Amino acid sequence: MNTKTSLSTYHEGRAPAGDVEIFYRQFGVPGKIPVIIVHGLSFFSYDWMGVAAALSTDREVVAIDMRGFGQSGRSVAHDYSLRRNAADIIALMDHLGWDKAVLVGHSMGGRICLLAAGWYPERVAGLCCLDFAPDLAAEGRKYVANSIGRQPDHFATIDEALAYHGHDPAALGPDDPMRKRFREFMRPVEGGWELLRDLYFRDKFRKVLETGVRQPEEADPWVTLNKLNYPFLVVRGAGSNLFASDTMAKVSGANPHARVVEIAGSHDLAQDNPQDVVTEVKSYLNAMGV
C-alpha cells in the first residue's frame, strides 16, 4: 500500500473483486461508519479526492475506481454488469474489514450504490445519490451517448483530448487543474494517449448511436428506491442535464424517506460545487447518527 499527500494524507490500495482488482484511495482513520464514494461514467476516483478528504475528519472514506476505469483492472470478459459492480463494493468492504458502509454514488455510481443498497441491505448503513435519479433526462442521455460513443481509440495529444471534451487547451496552463486531471485520467499508448476507461463502454454507446436501440435495464432502480426503509439523500445539480428538475418531485413521491435537495452546479458536482456536496452529505450523516 502506498502513501501519498494531496489535500490530506491518504493511502492507495487494491482489493480483489471477481476477475479484477479495484483501485481505491483511502482517507481518514477509523471512527464513525466509513463512506465509499463511487464515480460516474466520465469520472474516476481522482475527481472525488477533495470531497473524500473533507468527509474524512471523523471516519474512513474511500473513493474507488470502478472496474474498467482509472487504475482498476479491466475485465477480460467485459463483466461490467450493475450486479458485478455492486458486488465489487462488497468485495472492497470485505477487503477492508468493514461490516457496513455509507454509499455515496455520483451519476452511474449512484445507480450502482442504489442497487447495492437493495441487493446487500445488511451491508449498507446509508445512501447518498449525487445527481442521479432513476429517470435520466433525454438531453443528458443524448450528450453522454455522443461524448462517449464517438470517442476515438486514442487521442494524439492531451490537448486533443481536452478539446474533444469541451475545454480550450490554449486557456489551460501547464499547472491548470483540468489539464492535470486529464493527465491523471490518460496513459501513453502507441500513437498518442488513451483514456483510462475500457473501450467496452465506448463501443456500447456507439452501438446505441448506430442502431437507436438501448439495451434493456438490468434492474429497475425505481423498485429499489421505492423499497428503501431508511432515510436517504438525493442531490440534484441545478444546472444538470441528466437529472431533470421535475424528477425531484417524482423521487420524493416514490419514497417518504427520500430527502431531495438541489444545489448549484452542473452534473459535474465534484468540480462545480464540492463544498455544498460535503455540506449536504455531512448533514445527512449527522442526521442518521452514523
Short mmCIF file of N, CA and C in Angstrom, two decimals, residues 115-240:
data_model
loop_
_atom_site.label_atom_id
_atom_site.label_comp_id
_atom_site.label_asym_id
_atom_site.label_seq_id
_atom_site.Cartn_x
_atom_site.Cartn_y
_atom_site.Cartn_z
N LEU A 115 -28.67 0.30 -6.18
CA LEU A 115 -28.96 -1.12 -6.34
C LEU A 115 -28.21 -1.96 -5.31
N ALA A 116 -26.99 -1.57 -4.99
CA ALA A 116 -26.25 -2.29 -3.95
C ALA A 116 -26.98 -2.22 -2.62
N ALA A 117 -27.60 -1.07 -2.34
CA ALA A 117 -28.38 -0.92 -1.10
C ALA A 117 -29.55 -1.89 -1.08
N GLY A 118 -30.12 -2.17 -2.26
CA GLY A 118 -31.22 -3.13 -2.33
C GLY A 118 -30.76 -4.57 -2.30
N TRP A 119 -29.63 -4.85 -2.94
CA TRP A 119 -29.13 -6.22 -3.02
C TRP A 119 -28.38 -6.66 -1.75
N TYR A 120 -27.79 -5.69 -1.05
CA TYR A 120 -26.99 -6.02 0.15
C TYR A 120 -27.42 -5.12 1.33
N PRO A 121 -28.68 -5.18 1.72
CA PRO A 121 -29.16 -4.25 2.75
C PRO A 121 -28.44 -4.37 4.08
N GLU A 122 -27.95 -5.56 4.39
CA GLU A 122 -27.26 -5.77 5.66
C GLU A 122 -25.88 -5.12 5.69
N ARG A 123 -25.37 -4.68 4.54
CA ARG A 123 -24.03 -4.10 4.48
C ARG A 123 -24.05 -2.58 4.28
N VAL A 124 -25.22 -2.03 4.01
CA VAL A 124 -25.32 -0.61 3.67
C VAL A 124 -25.99 0.16 4.80
N ALA A 125 -25.26 1.12 5.38
CA ALA A 125 -25.76 1.88 6.52
C ALA A 125 -26.40 3.19 6.12
N GLY A 126 -26.29 3.56 4.87
CA GLY A 126 -26.87 4.81 4.40
C GLY A 126 -26.55 4.99 2.93
N LEU A 127 -27.26 5.92 2.27
CA LEU A 127 -27.14 6.09 0.82
C LEU A 127 -27.29 7.55 0.44
N CYS A 128 -26.35 8.03 -0.37
CA CYS A 128 -26.43 9.37 -0.94
C CYS A 128 -26.24 9.25 -2.45
N CYS A 129 -27.21 9.70 -3.22
CA CYS A 129 -27.13 9.70 -4.68
C CYS A 129 -26.91 11.13 -5.15
N LEU A 130 -25.79 11.37 -5.82
CA LEU A 130 -25.41 12.71 -6.27
C LEU A 130 -25.67 12.86 -7.76
N ASP A 131 -26.57 13.76 -8.09
CA ASP A 131 -27.03 13.98 -9.46
C ASP A 131 -27.37 12.68 -10.16
N PHE A 132 -28.08 11.85 -9.45
CA PHE A 132 -28.63 10.63 -10.04
C PHE A 132 -30.05 10.43 -9.56
N ALA A 133 -30.93 10.13 -10.50
CA ALA A 133 -32.27 9.62 -10.23
C ALA A 133 -32.54 8.56 -11.28
N PRO A 134 -33.42 7.60 -11.00
CA PRO A 134 -33.64 6.51 -11.95
C PRO A 134 -34.03 6.95 -13.35
N ASP A 135 -34.74 8.08 -13.48
CA ASP A 135 -35.08 8.60 -14.80
C ASP A 135 -33.98 9.55 -15.25
N LEU A 136 -33.38 9.28 -16.42
CA LEU A 136 -32.36 10.16 -16.96
C LEU A 136 -32.98 11.08 -18.01
N ALA A 137 -32.66 12.36 -17.93
CA ALA A 137 -33.21 13.33 -18.87
C ALA A 137 -32.69 13.05 -20.28
N ALA A 138 -33.55 13.23 -21.27
CA ALA A 138 -33.20 12.90 -22.65
C ALA A 138 -32.00 13.71 -23.13
N GLU A 139 -31.93 14.99 -22.75
CA GLU A 139 -30.82 15.84 -23.20
C GLU A 139 -29.48 15.28 -22.72
N GLY A 140 -29.42 14.94 -21.46
CA GLY A 140 -28.18 14.42 -20.91
C GLY A 140 -27.85 13.05 -21.45
N ARG A 141 -28.86 12.22 -21.61
CA ARG A 141 -28.64 10.88 -22.16
C ARG A 141 -28.02 10.98 -23.56
N LYS A 142 -28.54 11.90 -24.38
CA LYS A 142 -28.02 12.09 -25.73
C LYS A 142 -26.58 12.61 -25.69
N TYR A 143 -26.32 13.55 -24.78
CA TYR A 143 -24.98 14.11 -24.67
C TYR A 143 -23.96 13.03 -24.30
N VAL A 144 -24.30 12.21 -23.31
CA VAL A 144 -23.39 11.15 -22.87
C VAL A 144 -23.15 10.15 -24.00
N ALA A 145 -24.21 9.76 -24.69
CA ALA A 145 -24.07 8.79 -25.78
C ALA A 145 -23.13 9.32 -26.86
N ASN A 146 -23.27 10.60 -27.20
CA ASN A 146 -22.41 11.18 -28.23
C ASN A 146 -20.98 11.36 -27.74
N SER A 147 -20.83 11.85 -26.51
CA SER A 147 -19.49 12.11 -25.97
C SER A 147 -18.68 10.83 -25.85
N ILE A 148 -19.28 9.79 -25.32
CA ILE A 148 -18.55 8.53 -25.13
C ILE A 148 -18.57 7.69 -26.40
N GLY A 149 -19.71 7.64 -27.07
CA GLY A 149 -19.85 6.77 -28.24
C GLY A 149 -19.02 7.19 -29.44
N ARG A 150 -18.68 8.47 -29.53
CA ARG A 150 -17.88 8.95 -30.67
C ARG A 150 -16.40 9.13 -30.30
N GLN A 151 -16.04 8.74 -29.12
CA GLN A 151 -14.65 8.84 -28.65
C GLN A 151 -13.74 7.97 -29.51
N PRO A 152 -12.60 8.50 -29.94
CA PRO A 152 -11.65 7.67 -30.71
C PRO A 152 -10.93 6.67 -29.80
N ASP A 153 -10.25 5.72 -30.42
CA ASP A 153 -9.48 4.75 -29.64
C ASP A 153 -8.46 5.45 -28.75
N HIS A 154 -7.82 6.47 -29.30
CA HIS A 154 -6.87 7.26 -28.51
C HIS A 154 -6.79 8.65 -29.11
N PHE A 155 -6.20 9.56 -28.36
CA PHE A 155 -6.01 10.94 -28.79
C PHE A 155 -4.53 11.15 -29.08
N ALA A 156 -4.24 11.97 -30.08
CA ALA A 156 -2.85 12.21 -30.43
C ALA A 156 -2.10 12.92 -29.31
N THR A 157 -2.79 13.84 -28.63
CA THR A 157 -2.19 14.60 -27.53
C THR A 157 -3.22 14.80 -26.43
N ILE A 158 -2.76 15.22 -25.28
CA ILE A 158 -3.67 15.57 -24.19
C ILE A 158 -4.50 16.79 -24.59
N ASP A 159 -3.90 17.72 -25.32
CA ASP A 159 -4.65 18.89 -25.80
C ASP A 159 -5.84 18.45 -26.66
N GLU A 160 -5.63 17.45 -27.49
CA GLU A 160 -6.72 16.95 -28.34
C GLU A 160 -7.84 16.37 -27.48
N ALA A 161 -7.47 15.67 -26.42
CA ALA A 161 -8.48 15.11 -25.52
C ALA A 161 -9.24 16.22 -24.80
N LEU A 162 -8.53 17.24 -24.37
CA LEU A 162 -9.18 18.38 -23.72
C LEU A 162 -10.18 19.04 -24.65
N ALA A 163 -9.77 19.28 -25.88
CA ALA A 163 -10.66 19.93 -26.84
C ALA A 163 -11.87 19.07 -27.13
N TYR A 164 -11.68 17.77 -27.27
CA TYR A 164 -12.80 16.86 -27.53
C TYR A 164 -13.84 16.94 -26.43
N HIS A 165 -13.38 17.13 -25.19
CA HIS A 165 -14.29 17.18 -24.05
C HIS A 165 -14.73 18.60 -23.70
N GLY A 166 -14.55 19.54 -24.63
CA GLY A 166 -15.12 20.88 -24.47
C GLY A 166 -14.27 21.89 -23.76
N HIS A 167 -12.97 21.62 -23.60
CA HIS A 167 -12.08 22.56 -22.94
C HIS A 167 -11.15 23.21 -23.97
N ASP A 168 -10.78 24.46 -23.72
CA ASP A 168 -9.87 25.17 -24.62
C ASP A 168 -8.45 24.96 -24.12
N PRO A 169 -7.66 24.14 -24.79
CA PRO A 169 -6.31 23.86 -24.30
C PRO A 169 -5.45 25.12 -24.19
N ALA A 170 -5.66 26.07 -25.09
CA ALA A 170 -4.84 27.29 -25.09
C ALA A 170 -5.06 28.11 -23.82
N ALA A 171 -6.21 27.93 -23.19
CA ALA A 171 -6.52 28.69 -21.97
C ALA A 171 -6.06 27.99 -20.70
N LEU A 172 -5.51 26.78 -20.84
CA LEU A 172 -5.13 25.98 -19.68
C LEU A 172 -3.61 25.88 -19.60
N GLY A 173 -3.03 26.51 -18.59
CA GLY A 173 -1.59 26.46 -18.39
C GLY A 173 -1.13 25.08 -17.97
N PRO A 174 0.18 24.87 -17.87
CA PRO A 174 0.71 23.55 -17.54
C PRO A 174 0.28 23.03 -16.18
N ASP A 175 -0.03 23.94 -15.26
CA ASP A 175 -0.43 23.52 -13.91
C ASP A 175 -1.93 23.70 -13.67
N ASP A 176 -2.69 23.94 -14.73
CA ASP A 176 -4.14 24.10 -14.58
C ASP A 176 -4.75 22.80 -14.04
N PRO A 177 -5.68 22.89 -13.08
CA PRO A 177 -6.27 21.68 -12.50
C PRO A 177 -6.92 20.76 -13.53
N MET A 178 -7.57 21.33 -14.55
CA MET A 178 -8.22 20.48 -15.55
C MET A 178 -7.19 19.75 -16.41
N ARG A 179 -6.11 20.44 -16.75
CA ARG A 179 -5.05 19.78 -17.51
C ARG A 179 -4.44 18.65 -16.68
N LYS A 180 -4.20 18.94 -15.41
CA LYS A 180 -3.65 17.92 -14.52
C LYS A 180 -4.61 16.75 -14.41
N ARG A 181 -5.90 17.03 -14.35
CA ARG A 181 -6.90 15.98 -14.24
C ARG A 181 -6.85 15.05 -15.45
N PHE A 182 -6.73 15.62 -16.65
CA PHE A 182 -6.67 14.79 -17.85
C PHE A 182 -5.37 13.99 -17.92
N ARG A 183 -4.28 14.55 -17.43
CA ARG A 183 -3.04 13.78 -17.39
C ARG A 183 -3.20 12.56 -16.49
N GLU A 184 -3.96 12.71 -15.40
CA GLU A 184 -4.18 11.61 -14.47
C GLU A 184 -5.11 10.54 -15.06
N PHE A 185 -6.03 10.97 -15.94
CA PHE A 185 -7.04 10.06 -16.48
C PHE A 185 -6.66 9.52 -17.86
N MET A 186 -5.37 9.65 -18.22
CA MET A 186 -4.91 9.16 -19.51
C MET A 186 -3.57 8.46 -19.32
N ARG A 187 -3.24 7.60 -20.29
CA ARG A 187 -1.93 6.96 -20.26
C ARG A 187 -1.38 6.94 -21.68
N PRO A 188 -0.05 7.01 -21.80
CA PRO A 188 0.55 6.99 -23.14
C PRO A 188 0.44 5.60 -23.76
N VAL A 189 0.06 5.58 -25.02
CA VAL A 189 0.00 4.34 -25.81
C VAL A 189 0.63 4.63 -27.16
N GLU A 190 0.82 3.60 -27.95
CA GLU A 190 1.37 3.81 -29.29
C GLU A 190 0.43 4.72 -30.09
N GLY A 191 0.94 5.82 -30.54
CA GLY A 191 0.15 6.75 -31.34
C GLY A 191 -0.49 7.87 -30.57
N GLY A 192 -0.30 7.89 -29.25
CA GLY A 192 -0.89 9.00 -28.50
C GLY A 192 -1.21 8.68 -27.07
N TRP A 193 -2.43 9.06 -26.66
CA TRP A 193 -2.87 8.94 -25.27
C TRP A 193 -4.24 8.30 -25.22
N GLU A 194 -4.41 7.39 -24.29
CA GLU A 194 -5.67 6.66 -24.14
C GLU A 194 -6.35 7.04 -22.83
N LEU A 195 -7.67 7.26 -22.89
CA LEU A 195 -8.44 7.48 -21.67
C LEU A 195 -8.43 6.21 -20.83
N LEU A 196 -8.36 6.37 -19.51
CA LEU A 196 -8.37 5.22 -18.62
C LEU A 196 -9.82 4.78 -18.37
N ARG A 197 -10.45 4.36 -19.45
CA ARG A 197 -11.80 3.80 -19.42
C ARG A 197 -11.87 2.75 -20.52
N ASP A 198 -12.23 1.55 -20.17
CA ASP A 198 -12.28 0.46 -21.12
C ASP A 198 -13.13 0.86 -22.33
N LEU A 199 -12.62 0.61 -23.53
CA LEU A 199 -13.36 0.96 -24.75
C LEU A 199 -14.66 0.17 -24.88
N TYR A 200 -14.87 -0.80 -24.02
CA TYR A 200 -16.16 -1.50 -23.99
C TYR A 200 -17.30 -0.49 -23.84
N PHE A 201 -17.10 0.51 -22.99
CA PHE A 201 -18.16 1.49 -22.75
C PHE A 201 -18.39 2.35 -23.99
N ARG A 202 -17.30 2.73 -24.68
CA ARG A 202 -17.43 3.47 -25.94
C ARG A 202 -18.21 2.65 -26.95
N ASP A 203 -17.84 1.39 -27.07
CA ASP A 203 -18.49 0.54 -28.07
C ASP A 203 -19.97 0.31 -27.75
N LYS A 204 -20.29 0.25 -26.48
CA LYS A 204 -21.69 0.08 -26.07
C LYS A 204 -22.53 1.27 -26.51
N PHE A 205 -22.02 2.49 -26.29
CA PHE A 205 -22.76 3.68 -26.70
C PHE A 205 -22.73 3.84 -28.21
N ARG A 206 -21.65 3.44 -28.86
CA ARG A 206 -21.57 3.52 -30.32
C ARG A 206 -22.66 2.67 -30.96
N LYS A 207 -22.90 1.51 -30.38
CA LYS A 207 -23.95 0.63 -30.91
C LYS A 207 -25.32 1.30 -30.77
N VAL A 208 -25.54 1.99 -29.67
CA VAL A 208 -26.80 2.71 -29.48
C VAL A 208 -26.95 3.79 -30.54
N LEU A 209 -25.87 4.53 -30.81
CA LEU A 209 -25.91 5.59 -31.82
C LEU A 209 -26.19 5.02 -33.21
N GLU A 210 -25.63 3.85 -33.48
CA GLU A 210 -25.79 3.24 -34.81
C GLU A 210 -27.16 2.61 -35.01
N THR A 211 -27.71 2.03 -33.95
CA THR A 211 -28.96 1.28 -34.09
C THR A 211 -30.18 2.02 -33.54
N GLY A 212 -29.92 2.97 -32.64
CA GLY A 212 -31.04 3.66 -31.99
C GLY A 212 -31.73 2.82 -30.94
N VAL A 213 -31.14 1.67 -30.61
CA VAL A 213 -31.74 0.74 -29.65
C VAL A 213 -30.88 0.68 -28.39
N ARG A 214 -31.50 0.92 -27.26
CA ARG A 214 -30.79 0.82 -25.98
C ARG A 214 -31.03 -0.56 -25.38
N GLN A 215 -30.03 -1.05 -24.69
CA GLN A 215 -30.19 -2.33 -24.01
C GLN A 215 -31.21 -2.20 -22.90
N PRO A 216 -31.99 -3.24 -22.66
CA PRO A 216 -32.97 -3.18 -21.56
C PRO A 216 -32.27 -3.04 -20.22
N GLU A 217 -32.96 -2.42 -19.26
CA GLU A 217 -32.41 -2.24 -17.93
C GLU A 217 -32.14 -3.59 -17.29
N GLU A 218 -30.97 -3.71 -16.70
CA GLU A 218 -30.62 -4.94 -15.98
C GLU A 218 -31.46 -5.09 -14.71
N ALA A 219 -31.79 -3.96 -14.09
CA ALA A 219 -32.63 -3.94 -12.89
C ALA A 219 -33.33 -2.60 -12.85
N ASP A 220 -34.51 -2.55 -12.28
CA ASP A 220 -35.29 -1.32 -12.21
C ASP A 220 -34.94 -0.58 -10.92
N PRO A 221 -34.18 0.52 -11.00
CA PRO A 221 -33.81 1.21 -9.77
C PRO A 221 -34.98 1.85 -9.03
N TRP A 222 -36.09 2.14 -9.75
CA TRP A 222 -37.26 2.67 -9.07
C TRP A 222 -37.81 1.67 -8.06
N VAL A 223 -37.76 0.40 -8.39
CA VAL A 223 -38.25 -0.63 -7.48
C VAL A 223 -37.44 -0.61 -6.19
N THR A 224 -36.12 -0.53 -6.33
CA THR A 224 -35.26 -0.47 -5.15
C THR A 224 -35.50 0.80 -4.36
N LEU A 225 -35.58 1.93 -5.07
CA LEU A 225 -35.80 3.21 -4.39
C LEU A 225 -37.11 3.18 -3.60
N ASN A 226 -38.13 2.61 -4.18
CA ASN A 226 -39.44 2.55 -3.51
C ASN A 226 -39.39 1.76 -2.21
N LYS A 227 -38.50 0.76 -2.17
CA LYS A 227 -38.49 -0.17 -1.03
C LYS A 227 -37.54 0.23 0.09
N LEU A 228 -36.68 1.22 -0.13
CA LEU A 228 -35.76 1.60 0.93
C LEU A 228 -36.55 2.06 2.17
N ASN A 229 -36.17 1.51 3.32
CA ASN A 229 -36.95 1.79 4.54
C ASN A 229 -36.18 2.61 5.55
N TYR A 230 -35.22 3.41 5.08
CA TYR A 230 -34.47 4.31 5.95
C TYR A 230 -34.19 5.60 5.17
N PRO A 231 -33.87 6.68 5.85
CA PRO A 231 -33.62 7.95 5.14
C PRO A 231 -32.44 7.84 4.17
N PHE A 232 -32.60 8.43 3.02
CA PHE A 232 -31.51 8.51 2.05
C PHE A 232 -31.54 9.87 1.38
N LEU A 233 -30.39 10.28 0.87
CA LEU A 233 -30.21 11.62 0.31
C LEU A 233 -30.09 11.56 -1.20
N VAL A 234 -30.79 12.46 -1.88
CA VAL A 234 -30.68 12.60 -3.33
C VAL A 234 -30.39 14.08 -3.62
N VAL A 235 -29.28 14.35 -4.28
CA VAL A 235 -28.85 15.72 -4.56
C VAL A 235 -28.87 15.95 -6.06
N ARG A 236 -29.50 17.06 -6.47
CA ARG A 236 -29.52 17.45 -7.88
C ARG A 236 -28.69 18.71 -8.08
N GLY A 237 -27.87 18.71 -9.13
CA GLY A 237 -27.20 19.93 -9.55
C GLY A 237 -28.19 20.79 -10.33
N ALA A 238 -28.33 22.05 -9.96
CA ALA A 238 -29.35 22.90 -10.57
C ALA A 238 -29.18 23.04 -12.07
N GLY A 239 -27.94 22.90 -12.56
CA GLY A 239 -27.71 23.01 -13.99
C GLY A 239 -27.52 21.66 -14.67
N SER A 240 -27.95 20.58 -14.02
CA SER A 240 -27.74 19.24 -14.56
C SER A 240 -28.54 19.01 -15.84
#
